[in-house]
Amino acid sequence: MPPHGRRRFPSLAILLSLFCFFASTASAISAVLGIDLGTEYIKTALVKPGIPLEIVLTKDSKRKETAAVAFKPSKSSSTPNVYPERIYGGDALALSARFPRDVYPNLKPLLAQQYQNNDLVATYHRRFPEIGMIESKPRGTVGFSSSSFPWMEDPYSVEELLAMEFKNIKANAISMARKGSIIKDAVITIPPFYTAEEKRAVVMAADLAGLRVLSLISDGLAVGLNYATSRTFPTVNEGGRPETHLIYDMGAGCASATVLRFQGKTVKDIGKFNKTVQEVQILGSGWDKSFGGDALNQVIVDDMVAKFANTDQMKALGSEAMQFTQHGRTMAKLWKESERLRQVLSANTETQASFEGLYLDDVNFKYKITRAQFEKLSRKYAAKVGFPITLALESAKVSLSDLESVILHGGAVRTPFVQKELEAIIGSAEKIRTNVNADEAAVFGAAFKAATLNPSFRVKEIRTGDTPGYASGATWTSDGKERQQKLFTPTSTIGPEKQVAFKTLQDFTFSLYQQVPNQAGELIDMPVAQIQTKNMSASVKHLEETFGCVAADMSTKFAIRLSPIDGLPEVVRGSVSCEATEKKGGVVDGMKDLFGFGSKKGDQEPLAENGEDTEAHSLSSESETAAATSSPKESASPDPATSDKKVDDKVKEARKKTQTVYVDFSSEAAGLPQLSEETLGRVRERLDAFDASDRSRVRREETLNTLEGFTYKARDLLEDEGFIAASTESLRIEIEQKFRDASEWLYGDGADASRDALKERLDELRGLVDPVQKRKDEAVRRPNALKSLEEALGQMKVMVDVVKQQHEAQSIADEQASSASLAAESAPSAEKPSASSVDDFADLDDDTYTTSSASISAAPTPTAQPYSPADLTSLIATHDEVQSWLESKSAAQAKLSPFEDPVILVSELEAKSRDLHKVVMDLLQKQMKKAPKTPPPPPKKDKGGKKMKGGAKGGKGKPPKSVDIEELFKDMPASEREEIENAMKGIKKGSSVKEEETGKPEAKATEQEKLVHGEL
């Protein structure tokens, strides 16, 4: 164990910490979504490594998805447990005229709305009269039921239908992000007026769709965040003045205004460095729930109904306008066309629409409207344009003159009279800006926020400050009285904590609430959460017994904040604390000692260089010195004054310290009753059943399309010459009859057949056609495959002959080498020159390339054998085996007719060719690796007989001569030499197929050719 003051954390703990860090980092790498949840459209942006801020396209390649889902009835709709087909987006809206009771558009305003006595519910029912709206028990919210599916007892909730739309856009995002991508996190935009119930409904719908909401962001802040991504604002630390802008957002459901402050700020970075970040803070918001694009569409619908009721045909029938507004198909057609007319009037002064079979099959109606007429009909809404701006400015406590600009967002802001009213309110058209994408700025801002919250992405640091929109507080009972404390204002920043004190030491309950306006505009306290403490008594007792605290000195506090996820008030932690005298050597000091962070006194002193404890050594020395110099009397009786002084010092050392014990508590959502786990389980099961039914339906449609295409293909096959040759006449008659029956069945009873029945028909037809098609293909490809195999056999035969010739040539070379060695041994040795003789050529350099008589008489070094006898045996065996197989198969194939199944397949021929080629190539490559290296040149001698580096003239020494096979082939007949040359060309040609894959055919073929000749 290491000495005190030098404790170290165990290496295992460090390794585990690193493992957890990297594991968490790896698991965090995934794609995130930004979702702009609108009333009429839903837009989605994807952020993924390699795909930064990209709009997710719909299945028909549109940049926004219509917020609608439809259930398409079928013949089996009334059959239990047979789920209908779900259709989304524009395709769903196109079915509204045919199936008005089973198409659910624009569901966003109905989230968490009570069914009874609700103006929003009444407005929705007026626009879509045939949709079966009912009250969903026990929550009392809006539910939907369809008479097309009577076996479904449980109604659909708005959250469940919205979850289906979320699943659809999630599937589109996964398809765009490529297969295998994980998408589970999202940031969703919401209007600034959403209450706790509506926010929870959005989170629930996302959860049912398999999405985890990282944060809900208000529409105005999302647009402002997108505005800030490409801009830098004045730094307030350096005397810069913040910029103030107003976001005016008018969509289909509502109009809202948000005042934002943009500024730069220098903050502390890692280490001693600073950094400048951008900040976007909401100062105030205002809204009007009754004014939006749908309200303007309703103006056109009402005008169309009134004019249609005044037509001669309707007057003759005695029909009134009320009858038309209760007719689902009529209202669906009018509502769909009103959206188009309003958009056309934004760019044109007049437009018209024609309806066929409106209300009655034989009734046609033509409608015409001008921009002036539309603006006259919308006079009451023109006065509402400035209402959100007034509320936002009052909430932010700023004036119009403080605004840098008014940024427009939303599709309805393109309406001409809306822009005129805005110019009149602002006082100058120069302040009105369209410098953001009016359709996609919010979704891009939400996606940027999602990337900021995900550690996998590194983006520009922009700090945002959202607000709750409503004031909130806490209520509790103390001493028999109801207590209430306001905690946050409508413009409080989401995130920071606030400490709230409670004068109680017993377990108690308190509530968090939101102040929201009712339909009459009066503020009411809507409960948000119920908090119940659990261990207050135990915590107080612990303070009393452990630290000696008294009840009068104890205080109870709870840290409350606005949640960063949904902006609702939540309790972060609770505690009971008191001030007590700190006792030295307590638990904390013990833990400090354990990890080496204790006091430097005593056993925590650093060690000396020799490794001994310096304090222990000095104390022992001092004690020994004192014992030697003091008298026995002094040591036996201590000084009383000294003792009192030590006690006073200890008292001074004692100090007060706050002792805290955290309180356990539980939190439950209050207000609108939440769905039970059992109900949520049933909803999830039904969504899963819908998904399984959709997958099964897609597979069935694929099988149906394949079968239908196969029946058309049969007509061409029966006229093909190759198909006719590979089949008998009786078989073709049977195939023709089977295909005719299948085609008639498809357009009859097979139209609603199951996937298994369709697959059975398809397998039956393929069982007849595929064998014939296979024989046809084999007959077409077999000649080339046979030719390739025969060429490969010929090349291997030449290779065998070459190897045999090489062995024979090598034998001759070995015999010549042996004869030369014997001749050299029998020759007489030359006389040595005398020491007194003078060499007239001593000053000349030796010619290293001149061979002396001694070197000629020396025995030559035999060359390495390029191919072994085993290689030759392997070549012959492989060649004979394939040759025998080919002859037997070819003979059997020749006896068959074209319409009989072949005994020799193209795949077998190709496999044999590859095997032969591989054997030859492996042999050549093996011998190339064993090629002998060129020996180094002999050393050169100077005049004194010393060795010199290098050869003559600095060149390399020439290797000793080896037996050249080409020299031995000179005496061969011309026919044999030509055969060997052709073999070389054949091997080079045969190896070119494989050499093309390596990219170096010529160089490698040259090496192989040299190797066969024995030159390497």
PDB file of C-alpha atoms in Angstrom, residues 502-605:
ATOM      1  CA  PHE A 502     -40.863  26.048   3.186  1.00  0.00           C
ATOM      2  CA  LYS A 503     -41.420  26.491   6.925  1.00  0.00           C
ATOM      3  CA  THR A 504     -42.048  22.881   7.789  1.00  0.00           C
ATOM      4  CA  LEU A 505     -40.047  19.935   9.095  1.00  0.00           C
ATOM      5  CA  GLN A 506     -42.688  17.265   8.497  1.00  0.00           C
ATOM      6  CA  ASP A 507     -43.558  15.413   5.309  1.00  0.00           C
ATOM      7  CA  PHE A 508     -45.917  17.571   3.280  1.00  0.00           C
ATOM      8  CA  THR A 509     -47.428  18.016  -0.179  1.00  0.00           C
ATOM      9  CA  PHE A 510     -47.274  21.022  -2.465  1.00  0.00           C
ATOM     10  CA  SER A 511     -48.428  21.714  -6.011  1.00  0.00           C
ATOM     11  CA  LEU A 512     -47.005  23.546  -9.001  1.00  0.00           C
ATOM     12  CA  TYR A 513     -49.425  25.424 -11.233  1.00  0.00           C
ATOM     13  CA  GLN A 514     -49.635  27.508 -14.396  1.00  0.00           C
ATOM     14  CA  GLN A 515     -51.773  30.597 -14.865  1.00  0.00           C
ATOM     15  CA  VAL A 516     -53.576  30.198 -18.191  1.00  0.00           C
ATOM     16  CA  PRO A 517     -56.567  32.077 -19.635  1.00  0.00           C
ATOM     17  CA  ASN A 518     -59.889  30.303 -20.074  1.00  0.00           C
ATOM     18  CA  GLN A 519     -62.242  30.843 -22.998  1.00  0.00           C
ATOM     19  CA  ALA A 520     -63.497  34.021 -21.373  1.00  0.00           C
ATOM     20  CA  GLY A 521     -59.954  35.374 -21.096  1.00  0.00           C
ATOM     21  CA  GLU A 522     -59.720  35.069 -17.304  1.00  0.00           C
ATOM     22  CA  LEU A 523     -56.547  33.692 -15.744  1.00  0.00           C
ATOM     23  CA  ILE A 524     -57.001  30.475 -13.817  1.00  0.00           C
ATOM     24  CA  ASP A 525     -54.517  28.332 -11.913  1.00  0.00           C
ATOM     25  CA  MET A 526     -54.080  25.075 -13.800  1.00  0.00           C
ATOM     26  CA  PRO A 527     -52.228  22.412 -11.744  1.00  0.00           C
ATOM     27  CA  VAL A 528     -49.094  21.046 -13.375  1.00  0.00           C
ATOM     28  CA  ALA A 529     -47.470  18.713 -10.826  1.00  0.00           C
ATOM     29  CA  GLN A 530     -48.067  17.299  -7.338  1.00  0.00           C
ATOM     30  CA  ILE A 531     -44.994  16.900  -5.101  1.00  0.00           C
ATOM     31  CA  GLN A 532     -44.940  14.625  -2.037  1.00  0.00           C
ATOM     32  CA  THR A 533     -41.949  14.424   0.326  1.00  0.00           C
ATOM     33  CA  LYS A 534     -40.984  11.035   1.786  1.00  0.00           C
ATOM     34  CA  ASN A 535     -38.184  11.240   4.343  1.00  0.00           C
ATOM     35  CA  MET A 536     -38.490  14.653   5.983  1.00  0.00           C
ATOM     36  CA  SER A 537     -38.782  13.244   9.508  1.00  0.00           C
ATOM     37  CA  ALA A 538     -35.803  10.941   9.037  1.00  0.00           C
ATOM     38  CA  SER A 539     -33.729  13.809   7.610  1.00  0.00           C
ATOM     39  CA  VAL A 540     -34.528  16.067  10.568  1.00  0.00           C
ATOM     40  CA  LYS A 541     -33.675  13.302  13.032  1.00  0.00           C
ATOM     41  CA  HIS A 542     -30.369  12.710  11.252  1.00  0.00           C
ATOM     42  CA  LEU A 543     -29.423  16.395  11.611  1.00  0.00           C
ATOM     43  CA  GLU A 544     -30.335  16.351  15.286  1.00  0.00           C
ATOM     44  CA  GLU A 545     -28.433  13.183  16.177  1.00  0.00           C
ATOM     45  CA  THR A 546     -25.404  13.581  13.938  1.00  0.00           C
ATOM     46  CA  PHE A 547     -24.735  17.309  13.998  1.00  0.00           C
ATOM     47  CA  GLY A 548     -26.625  18.424  17.106  1.00  0.00           C
ATOM     48  CA  CYS A 549     -28.980  20.717  15.192  1.00  0.00           C
ATOM     49  CA  VAL A 550     -32.139  22.094  16.774  1.00  0.00           C
ATOM     50  CA  ALA A 551     -35.473  22.501  15.007  1.00  0.00           C
ATOM     51  CA  ALA A 552     -35.405  26.282  15.256  1.00  0.00           C
ATOM     52  CA  ASP A 553     -32.200  26.424  13.191  1.00  0.00           C
ATOM     53  CA  MET A 554     -33.360  24.058  10.436  1.00  0.00           C
ATOM     54  CA  SER A 555     -34.724  25.183   7.066  1.00  0.00           C
ATOM     55  CA  THR A 556     -36.426  23.304   4.230  1.00  0.00           C
ATOM     56  CA  LYS A 557     -35.673  24.332   0.637  1.00  0.00           C
ATOM     57  CA  PHE A 558     -36.560  23.019  -2.803  1.00  0.00           C
ATOM     58  CA  ALA A 559     -34.788  23.882  -6.057  1.00  0.00           C
ATOM     59  CA  ILE A 560     -37.418  24.504  -8.762  1.00  0.00           C
ATOM     60  CA  ARG A 561     -36.830  25.363 -12.393  1.00  0.00           C
ATOM     61  CA  LEU A 562     -38.578  25.510 -15.752  1.00  0.00           C
ATOM     62  CA  SER A 563     -37.742  22.228 -17.489  1.00  0.00           C
ATOM     63  CA  PRO A 564     -35.348  22.560 -20.466  1.00  0.00           C
ATOM     64  CA  ILE A 565     -37.421  19.945 -22.286  1.00  0.00           C
ATOM     65  CA  ASP A 566     -40.977  21.311 -22.120  1.00  0.00           C
ATOM     66  CA  GLY A 567     -40.664  24.560 -20.149  1.00  0.00           C
ATOM     67  CA  LEU A 568     -42.924  23.363 -17.325  1.00  0.00           C
ATOM     68  CA  PRO A 569     -42.047  23.957 -13.649  1.00  0.00           C
ATOM     69  CA  GLU A 570     -40.350  20.976 -12.043  1.00  0.00           C
ATOM     70  CA  VAL A 571     -38.592  20.183  -8.758  1.00  0.00           C
ATOM     71  CA  VAL A 572     -34.913  19.412  -9.151  1.00  0.00           C
ATOM     72  CA  ARG A 573     -34.059  18.571  -5.532  1.00  0.00           C
ATOM     73  CA  GLY A 574     -35.087  19.225  -1.948  1.00  0.00           C
ATOM     74  CA  SER A 575     -33.060  19.492   1.246  1.00  0.00           C
ATOM     75  CA  VAL A 576     -33.172  20.149   4.975  1.00  0.00           C
ATOM     76  CA  SER A 577     -30.207  22.054   6.392  1.00  0.00           C
ATOM     77  CA  CYS A 578     -28.899  23.776   9.524  1.00  0.00           C
ATOM     78  CA  GLU A 579     -25.745  25.495  10.751  1.00  0.00           C
ATOM     79  CA  ALA A 580     -23.730  23.325  13.133  1.00  0.00           C
ATOM     80  CA  THR A 581     -20.280  23.336  14.700  1.00  0.00           C
ATOM     81  CA  GLU A 582     -17.865  21.504  12.444  1.00  0.00           C
ATOM     82  CA  LYS A 583     -16.158  18.575  14.092  1.00  0.00           C
ATOM     83  CA  LYS A 584     -12.569  17.972  13.041  1.00  0.00           C
ATOM     84  CA  GLY A 585     -11.790  14.521  11.831  1.00  0.00           C
ATOM     85  CA  GLY A 586     -15.305  13.757  10.666  1.00  0.00           C
ATOM     86  CA  VAL A 587     -16.503  11.642   7.786  1.00  0.00           C
ATOM     87  CA  VAL A 588     -15.543  14.218   5.169  1.00  0.00           C
ATOM     88  CA  ASP A 589     -12.004  14.520   6.490  1.00  0.00           C
ATOM     89  CA  GLY A 590     -11.763  10.758   6.554  1.00  0.00           C
ATOM     90  CA  MET A 591     -12.754  10.588   2.892  1.00  0.00           C
ATOM     91  CA  LYS A 592     -10.201  13.299   2.111  1.00  0.00           C
ATOM     92  CA  ASP A 593      -7.515  11.304   3.852  1.00  0.00           C
ATOM     93  CA  LEU A 594      -8.560   8.211   1.911  1.00  0.00           C
ATOM     94  CA  PHE A 595      -8.025   9.898  -1.451  1.00  0.00           C
ATOM     95  CA  GLY A 596      -4.976  11.928  -0.422  1.00  0.00           C
ATOM     96  CA  PHE A 597      -6.682  15.345  -0.193  1.00  0.00           C
ATOM     97  CA  GLY A 598      -6.479  15.814   3.576  1.00  0.00           C
ATOM     98  CA  SER A 599      -4.560  18.344   5.645  1.00  0.00           C
ATOM     99  CA  LYS A 600      -0.791  18.504   5.296  1.00  0.00           C
ATOM    100  CA  LYS A 601      -0.448  18.206   9.026  1.00  0.00           C
ATOM    101  CA  GLY A 602       0.280  14.908  10.719  1.00  0.00           C
ATOM    102  CA  ASP A 603       0.411  11.914   8.430  1.00  0.00           C
ATOM    103  CA  GLN A 604      -0.371  13.948   5.291  1.00  0.00           C
ATOM    104  CA  GLU A 605       3.034  15.628   5.107  1.00  0.00           C
TER     105      GLU A 605
END
